[in-house]
Amino acid sequence: MTSRSVTLIDVARAAGVSKSTASNALGGSGRVSESTRERIQDVARELGYRPNTAARSLRRSSTGAIGLYLPRTGTRLDYYMNLAFGAVERAREDGLDLVLLAPGTASGGALASRVDGLLVIDPELDDPSVPDLLGAGVPVVTGERYLGAGVTPSGAVVCDNAASLAALLDHLAERGARRPALLVPGPGSDWAAALRAAADTWSRREGIEMVVRTVPFAATPAEAEAATADLIAGNPNLDAVVCAPDGAVPGVLAAAVQAGLRTGTGLLVAACVDGAAARGSSPRVTAVDLRAAEYGRACAALLSELLAGTAEPGVVRRHDWALNVRDSTAGRS
């Protein structure tokens, strides 16, 4: 085994003791005889075990609070607000306060003294705060994986975003779409990278050419409208638009109106996030429901379990999604 793969459980099994005994022996705490402590330490050295500082700090739970860090441009979006509410509710059930962290939040020892653990949602490669948060010396659970190198989180909760987009595109094809387009951020987050890869895979599998247009991570309706208008003007056969960013759907609908296309028949419109904009538009827009509040609860639950020592660092859990079909994909006329 390498030092990267050896866990506390491996040491405990090899030494023939419980996980808690191994932890106490290696951490210099608890009622462990000197001979047992030395034996466990010898086993740990032989296996190449190196203590995980995040796992150690997780068990101390000294402040009774956890931090929540959202994408820099995402705090105004319906999806992240619902996710935050879910996380707050779940943390409260475990007796934990939740602190919303602003961009540029202090890291390292300063942050470790304020919270026992962190939730970092949709970490982006170009966000300079993320590496500092991951290396702050407290356990970290990410909502979706972090694509950067270096320090890794203690755990993650992920959606199968590739499968959700494939299902959405299959639905559009069934409703007559043959020239769809995708408005999606650059591949700086696990979510956006998965959507881009899924679009390419689906396009090659179905033999249907798909236009991919890059928009900001939190594209505004005006930005989505401009991108959609440009797509319509440059692609006369365009028959469907999938909008990835939450809150940008009204811009796609406005561009369709300006082009004289009826949404749902002349142009099918769908979204990768079922936010308030998709649910409240006219017509209502078909969208992937990522169950934001439940997602927040799942992230907070995993961090709570890590803090309690009932989950092992490195765990990755899946979060389910659903496809909500509405009038915006009624079918090509």
XYZ file of N, CA and C in Angstrom, residues 142-328:
561
model
N -17.596 18.928 -0.718
C -17.941 19.712 -1.895
C -19.245 19.203 -2.510
N -20.019 20.142 -3.035
C -21.179 19.811 -3.845
C -20.687 19.784 -5.279
N -20.543 18.605 -5.861
C -19.828 18.301 -7.101
C -18.327 18.279 -6.809
N -17.593 17.586 -7.663
C -16.156 17.413 -7.451
C -15.384 18.686 -7.790
N -14.210 18.799 -7.200
C -13.301 19.888 -7.549
C -12.305 19.352 -8.561
N -12.149 20.045 -9.696
C -11.314 19.565 -10.788
C -9.848 19.974 -10.654
N -9.546 20.801 -9.662
C -8.174 21.252 -9.491
C -7.289 20.212 -8.836
N -5.974 20.411 -8.986
C -5.000 19.507 -8.378
C -4.684 19.988 -6.963
N -3.971 19.153 -6.209
C -3.562 19.540 -4.871
C -4.449 18.943 -3.811
N -4.834 19.753 -2.832
C -5.616 19.269 -1.695
C -6.996 18.813 -2.152
N -7.432 17.671 -1.664
C -8.746 17.134 -2.020
C -9.703 17.266 -0.840
N -11.001 17.343 -1.114
C -11.976 17.454 -0.023
C -12.098 16.163 0.765
N -12.719 16.258 1.924
C -12.935 15.087 2.774
C -14.064 14.217 2.240
N -14.949 14.810 1.453
C -16.064 14.075 0.873
C -16.766 14.922 -0.168
N -17.653 14.297 -0.932
C -18.371 15.029 -1.979
C -19.746 14.415 -2.184
N -20.688 15.272 -2.588
C -22.015 14.823 -2.999
C -22.175 15.258 -4.453
N -22.455 14.315 -5.343
C -22.448 14.618 -6.770
C -23.747 14.165 -7.437
N -24.112 14.887 -8.488
C -25.216 14.490 -9.367
C -24.634 13.886 -10.637
N -25.379 13.018 -11.277
C -24.951 12.495 -12.583
C -25.444 13.475 -13.635
N -24.715 14.588 -13.790
C -25.143 15.643 -14.703
C -25.079 15.220 -16.162
N -24.165 14.325 -16.473
C -24.093 13.813 -17.841
C -25.366 13.050 -18.190
N -25.831 12.223 -17.263
C -27.047 11.443 -17.514
C -28.272 12.346 -17.608
N -28.320 13.385 -16.789
C -29.481 14.270 -16.817
C -29.571 15.021 -18.145
N -28.430 15.485 -18.676
C -28.466 16.182 -19.954
C -28.793 15.212 -21.085
N -28.253 14.001 -21.032
C -28.570 13.008 -22.060
C -30.070 12.722 -22.084
N -30.680 12.617 -20.915
C -32.127 12.383 -20.849
C -32.890 13.562 -21.420
N -32.432 14.765 -21.142
C -33.090 15.966 -21.654
C -32.978 16.029 -23.175
N -31.796 15.711 -23.703
C -31.608 15.736 -25.158
C -32.406 14.628 -25.844
N -32.492 13.459 -25.200
C -33.322 12.378 -25.756
C -34.780 12.838 -25.852
N -35.235 13.528 -24.820
C -36.608 14.048 -24.813
C -36.825 15.028 -25.965
N -35.861 15.921 -26.183
C -35.997 16.889 -27.280
C -36.018 16.193 -28.631
N -35.178 15.176 -28.789
C -35.159 14.434 -30.052
C -36.490 13.730 -30.283
N -37.059 13.181 -29.216
C -38.374 12.528 -29.335
C -39.455 13.516 -29.748
N -39.286 14.793 -29.368
C -40.258 15.832 -29.713
C -39.932 16.523 -31.037
N -38.960 15.970 -31.776
C -38.712 16.450 -33.133
C -37.479 17.306 -33.341
N -36.695 17.565 -32.295
C -35.505 18.405 -32.451
C -34.421 17.674 -33.239
N -33.861 18.354 -34.231
C -32.781 17.790 -35.045
C -31.574 18.712 -35.133
N -31.702 19.916 -34.595
C -30.593 20.867 -34.614
C -30.611 21.658 -33.297
N -30.273 20.987 -32.174
C -30.322 21.662 -30.872
C -29.046 22.448 -30.583
N -29.153 23.363 -29.640
C -28.000 24.140 -29.187
C -27.972 24.118 -27.663
N -26.773 24.247 -27.108
C -26.592 24.256 -25.663
C -25.851 25.523 -25.244
N -26.458 26.286 -24.340
C -25.792 27.432 -23.723
C -25.207 26.948 -22.403
N -23.878 26.961 -22.287
C -23.227 26.340 -21.140
C -21.967 27.107 -20.760
N -21.638 27.171 -19.473
C -20.385 27.825 -19.069
C -19.167 27.054 -19.555
N -18.008 27.681 -19.466
C -16.762 27.010 -19.786
C -16.503 25.878 -18.814
N -15.566 24.978 -19.143
C -15.354 23.749 -18.355
C -14.555 23.960 -17.076
N -14.863 25.015 -16.324
C -14.122 25.299 -15.101
C -14.733 24.710 -13.850
N -15.872 24.039 -13.997
C -16.511 23.369 -12.862
C -16.893 21.961 -13.300
N -17.031 21.075 -12.332
C -17.394 19.692 -12.644
C -18.738 19.636 -13.354
N -19.679 20.484 -12.908
C -21.013 20.528 -13.515
C -20.940 20.901 -14.989
N -20.281 22.001 -15.296
C -20.208 22.460 -16.689
C -19.390 21.506 -17.547
N -18.307 20.975 -17.006
C -17.477 20.040 -17.769
C -18.264 18.785 -18.113
N -19.083 18.304 -17.166
C -19.893 17.108 -17.415
C -20.940 17.374 -18.482
N -21.557 18.556 -18.466
C -22.555 18.893 -19.483
C -21.927 18.956 -20.874
N -20.761 19.558 -20.966
C -20.079 19.662 -22.252
C -19.707 18.271 -22.798
N -19.181 17.435 -21.931
C -18.810 16.091 -22.363
C -20.041 15.289 -22.775
N -21.128 15.445 -22.025
C -22.352 14.714 -22.341
C -22.938 15.161 -23.672
N -22.882 16.460 -23.954
C -23.395 16.971 -25.232
C -22.607 16.392 -26.391
N -21.293 16.315 -26.235
C -20.457 15.762 -27.302
C -20.741 14.274 -27.496
N -20.843 13.544 -26.395
C -21.127 12.104 -26.479
C -22.486 11.849 -27.126
N -23.503 12.599 -26.697
C -24.848 12.415 -27.246
C -24.882 12.747 -28.731
N -24.222 13.824 -29.120
C -24.207 14.246 -30.513
C -23.609 13.161 -31.409
N -22.495 12.582 -30.967
C -21.846 11.531 -31.766
C -22.682 10.253 -31.775
N -23.297 9.944 -30.643
C -24.110 8.730 -30.565
C -25.335 8.807 -31.456
N -25.990 9.968 -31.478
C -27.226 10.120 -32.242
C -27.006 10.579 -33.680
N -25.783 11.007 -33.985
C -25.524 11.522 -35.328
C -26.239 12.832 -35.583
N -26.454 13.594 -34.520
C -27.145 14.884 -34.620
C -26.167 15.991 -34.262
N -25.944 16.907 -35.183
C -25.013 18.001 -34.918
C -25.601 18.933 -33.860
N -24.783 19.276 -32.881
C -25.246 20.122 -31.793
C -24.330 21.323 -31.648
N -24.926 22.497 -31.560
C -24.162 23.727 -31.400
C -23.982 24.005 -29.910
N -22.745 24.269 -29.487
C -22.457 24.587 -28.093
C -21.930 26.013 -28.022
N -22.601 26.835 -27.232
C -22.211 28.240 -27.089
C -21.837 28.504 -25.620
N -20.655 29.073 -25.398
C -20.193 29.366 -24.044
C -20.809 30.663 -23.523
N -21.355 30.582 -22.315
C -21.928 31.749 -21.629
C -21.367 31.765 -20.208
N -21.495 32.866 -19.478
C -21.001 32.914 -18.102
C -21.670 31.878 -17.202
N -20.981 31.511 -16.111
C -21.500 30.519 -15.163
C -22.875 30.934 -14.647
N -23.035 32.199 -14.332
C -24.329 32.715 -13.869
C -24.847 33.717 -14.894
N -25.016 33.261 -16.127
C -25.450 34.140 -17.214
C -26.767 34.825 -16.874
N -26.851 36.107 -17.151
C -28.078 36.866 -16.929
C -29.043 36.611 -18.078
N -30.337 36.955 -17.907
C -31.276 36.840 -19.024
C -30.814 37.627 -20.251
N -30.221 38.806 -20.037
C -29.753 39.613 -21.175
C -28.634 38.901 -21.921
N -27.721 38.266 -21.179
C -26.629 37.535 -21.825
C -27.148 36.311 -22.565
N -28.120 35.629 -21.988
C -28.709 34.468 -22.659
C -29.501 34.890 -23.892
N -30.178 36.016 -23.809
C -30.937 36.509 -24.967
C -30.008 36.844 -26.124
N -28.899 37.517 -25.827
C -27.952 37.877 -26.877
C -27.349 36.631 -27.522
N -26.991 35.644 -26.698
C -26.405 34.419 -27.233
C -27.399 33.648 -28.084
N -28.665 33.586 -27.624
C -29.695 32.859 -28.375
C -30.029 33.568 -29.685
N -30.122 34.897 -29.645
C -30.401 35.660 -30.868
C -29.307 35.429 -31.897
N -28.070 35.376 -31.436
C -26.946 35.131 -32.340
C -27.021 33.720 -32.923
N -27.409 32.752 -32.108
C -27.538 31.383 -32.585
C -28.639 31.259 -33.639
N -29.768 31.897 -33.369
C -30.893 31.841 -34.311
C -30.505 32.479 -35.638
N -29.809 33.607 -35.556
C -29.407 34.304 -36.780
C -28.392 33.502 -37.589
N -27.512 32.782 -36.897
C -26.463 32.052 -37.600
C -26.788 30.617 -37.928
N -27.920 30.114 -37.430
C -28.291 28.715 -37.657
C -29.766 28.638 -38.042
N -30.086 28.802 -39.306
C -31.489 28.844 -39.756
C -32.298 27.608 -39.372
N -31.608 26.454 -39.206
C -32.321 25.219 -38.877
C -32.394 24.936 -37.378
N -31.949 25.887 -36.559
C -31.987 25.699 -35.112
C -33.420 25.427 -34.657
N -33.612 24.352 -33.900
C -34.979 24.015 -33.482
C -35.122 23.768 -31.983
N -34.039 23.865 -31.226
C -34.128 23.668 -29.779
C -32.941 24.346 -29.099
N -33.179 24.905 -27.924
C -32.118 25.521 -27.130
C -32.211 25.005 -25.703
N -31.096 24.503 -25.198
C -30.998 24.078 -23.808
C -30.137 25.104 -23.081
N -30.683 25.660 -22.021
C -29.989 26.700 -21.255
C -29.481 26.092 -19.949
N -28.166 26.079 -19.765
C -27.610 25.483 -18.550
C -27.719 26.385 -17.324
N -27.304 27.662 -17.379
C -27.306 28.484 -16.159
C -28.707 28.742 -15.603
N -28.819 28.635 -14.299
C -30.078 28.944 -13.630
C -30.401 30.432 -13.799
N -31.674 30.745 -14.045
C -32.109 32.137 -14.123
C -31.989 32.781 -15.477
N -31.371 32.098 -16.453
C -31.145 32.701 -17.761
C -32.232 32.366 -18.779
N -33.145 31.461 -18.415
C -34.190 31.008 -19.344
C -35.024 32.151 -19.943
N -35.436 33.173 -19.189
C -36.243 34.238 -19.792
C -35.567 34.889 -20.998
N -34.255 34.952 -20.995
C -33.546 35.519 -22.134
C -33.711 34.683 -23.391
N -33.689 33.359 -23.233
C -33.897 32.465 -24.377
C -35.303 32.651 -24.930
N -36.289 32.727 -24.042
C -37.668 32.909 -24.478
C -37.854 34.252 -25.185
N -37.202 35.294 -24.681
C -37.316 36.618 -25.301
C -36.723 36.617 -26.703
N -35.602 35.920 -26.883
C -34.973 35.844 -28.210
C -35.875 35.111 -29.192
N -36.566 34.082 -28.708
C -37.483 33.345 -29.588
C -38.626 34.245 -30.040
N -39.165 35.040 -29.135
C -40.238 35.967 -29.485
C -39.756 36.973 -30.525
N -38.586 37.534 -30.306
C -38.035 38.518 -31.240
C -37.819 37.934 -32.627
N -37.523 36.629 -32.668
C -37.296 35.974 -33.964
C -38.595 35.458 -34.578
N -39.720 35.657 -33.900
C -40.997 35.203 -34.433
C -41.208 33.707 -34.310
N -40.503 33.064 -33.354
C -40.621 31.623 -33.161
C -41.503 31.334 -31.946
N -42.426 30.434 -32.099
C -43.300 30.072 -30.991
C -42.630 29.008 -30.131
N -42.430 29.329 -28.868
C -41.791 28.379 -27.958
C -42.685 27.164 -27.747
N -42.091 26.004 -27.892
C -42.832 24.758 -27.703
C -43.153 24.068 -29.003
N -43.201 24.838 -30.097
C -43.458 24.257 -31.422
C -42.404 24.730 -32.425
N -42.252 26.037 -32.587
C -41.232 26.548 -33.502
C -39.836 26.417 -32.943
N -39.699 26.583 -31.640
C -38.411 26.421 -30.956
C -38.668 25.752 -29.615
N -38.060 24.581 -29.427
C -38.170 23.901 -28.143
C -37.143 24.503 -27.187
N -37.551 24.741 -25.956
C -36.662 25.355 -24.966
C -36.659 24.507 -23.703
N -35.459 24.253 -23.182
C -35.330 23.459 -21.960
C -34.193 24.027 -21.118
N -34.140 23.605 -19.853
C -33.130 24.119 -18.928
C -32.497 22.984 -18.135
N -31.232 23.188 -17.759
C -30.509 22.188 -16.967
C -30.727 22.360 -15.474
N -31.370 23.467 -15.085
C -31.675 23.720 -13.675
C -33.127 24.175 -13.576
N -33.903 23.486 -12.763
C -35.318 23.815 -12.640
C -35.510 24.875 -11.555
N -35.128 26.116 -11.870
C -35.268 27.208 -10.929
C -36.581 27.932 -11.094
N -36.722 29.026 -10.359
C -37.954 29.810 -10.400
C -38.233 30.348 -11.791
N -37.173 30.693 -12.532
C -37.362 31.238 -13.878
C -37.996 30.215 -14.812
N -37.607 28.967 -14.689
C -38.173 27.920 -15.545
C -39.603 27.592 -15.135
N -39.849 27.556 -13.843
C -41.187 27.193 -13.354
C -42.207 28.305 -13.553
N -41.740 29.558 -13.525
C -42.676 30.672 -13.571
C -42.799 31.362 -14.905
N -42.109 30.882 -15.923
C -42.153 31.536 -17.233
C -43.429 31.164 -17.984
N -43.644 31.842 -19.077
C -44.784 31.527 -19.936
C -44.286 31.384 -21.377
N -44.333 30.161 -21.928
C -44.789 28.925 -21.288
C -43.787 28.441 -20.236
N -44.246 27.572 -19.362
C -43.356 26.974 -18.368
C -42.370 26.065 -19.079
N -41.135 26.054 -18.566
C -40.027 25.433 -19.297
C -39.656 24.057 -18.729
N -39.512 23.092 -19.626
C -39.026 21.759 -19.270
C -37.622 21.885 -18.681
N -37.370 21.213 -17.549
C -36.082 21.394 -16.877
C -35.705 20.188 -16.029
N -34.403 20.106 -15.754
C -33.868 19.083 -14.856
C -33.991 19.596 -13.426
N -34.682 18.852 -12.600
C -34.842 19.216 -11.196
C -33.702 18.585 -10.401
N -32.760 19.420 -9.966
C -31.626 18.940 -9.173
C -31.968 18.862 -7.687
N -33.208 19.189 -7.321
C -33.691 19.079 -5.943
C -32.714 19.801 -5.013
N -32.649 21.113 -5.211
C -31.622 21.924 -4.556
C -31.658 21.834 -3.030
N -32.831 21.953 -2.437
C -32.908 21.907 -0.975
C -32.435 20.553 -0.440
N -32.837 19.484 -1.125
C -32.412 18.153 -0.710
C -30.912 17.974 -0.915
N -30.393 18.622 -1.959
C -28.950 18.559 -2.210
C -28.187 19.226 -1.068
N -28.671 20.395 -0.654
C -28.045 21.071 0.480
C -28.096 20.226 1.738
N -29.226 19.579 1.961
C -29.357 18.700 3.119
C -28.357 17.544 3.043
N -28.200 16.968 1.855
C -27.290 15.835 1.694
C -25.840 16.244 1.965
N -25.447 17.429 1.507
C -24.088 17.912 1.748
C -23.857 18.142 3.239
N -24.829 18.789 3.898
C -24.696 19.053 5.325
C -24.714 17.753 6.132
N -25.506 16.782 5.699
C -25.573 15.502 6.407
C -24.236 14.779 6.332
N -23.600 14.787 5.148
C -22.309 14.113 5.009
C -21.253 14.780 5.891
N -21.232 16.106 5.890
C -20.251 16.803 6.726
C -20.504 16.497 8.207
N -21.757 16.453 8.601
C -22.093 16.137 9.992
C -21.610 14.740 10.364
N -21.773 13.793 9.445
C -21.322 12.427 9.701
C -19.801 12.357 9.803
N -19.124 13.117 8.977
C -17.660 13.169 9.056
C -17.224 13.755 10.401
N -17.907 14.787 10.825
C -17.591 15.408 12.110
C -17.835 14.439 13.266
N -18.846 13.601 13.120
C -19.177 12.643 14.179
C -18.323 11.389 14.104
N -17.536 11.252 13.023
C -16.704 10.070 12.865
C -17.437 8.855 12.360
N -18.656 9.034 11.833
C -19.436 7.903 11.332
C -19.300 7.722 9.826
N -18.531 8.578 9.168
C -18.233 8.431 7.741
C -16.728 8.604 7.568
N -16.151 7.857 6.630
C -14.722 7.921 6.386
C -14.383 9.023 5.389
N -13.315 9.789 5.600
C -12.879 10.790 4.616
C -12.682 10.150 3.247
N -13.056 10.878 2.206
C -12.934 10.383 0.835
C -14.232 9.842 0.265
N -15.294 9.806 1.069
C -16.559 9.246 0.603
C -17.196 10.164 -0.444
N -17.811 9.551 -1.461
C -18.551 10.277 -2.493
C -19.955 9.693 -2.556
N -20.949 10.564 -2.424
C -22.340 10.112 -2.453
C -23.070 10.696 -3.653
N -24.029 9.943 -4.156
C -24.814 10.360 -5.320
C -26.100 11.045 -4.886
N -26.502 12.035 -5.672
C -27.754 12.746 -5.419
C -28.635 12.616 -6.648
N -29.885 12.248 -6.463
C -30.793 11.983 -7.577
C -31.381 13.261 -8.168
N -31.706 13.205 -9.449
C -32.343 14.301 -10.162
C -33.620 13.770 -10.817
N -34.418 14.673 -11.365
C -35.642 14.286 -12.074
C -35.851 15.238 -13.244
N -36.530 14.776 -14.271
C -36.834 15.606 -15.440
C -38.296 16.021 -15.386
N -38.521 17.322 -15.337
C -39.883 17.858 -15.324
C -40.242 18.373 -16.710
N -41.146 17.697 -17.377
C -41.535 18.045 -18.747
C -42.717 19.011 -18.721
N -42.563 20.121 -19.498
C -43.606 21.155 -19.511
C -43.878 21.608 -20.952
N -44.663 22.682 -21.085
C -45.166 23.096 -22.395
C -44.079 23.580 -23.362
N -42.912 23.971 -22.863
C -41.886 24.538 -23.746
C -41.275 23.506 -24.684
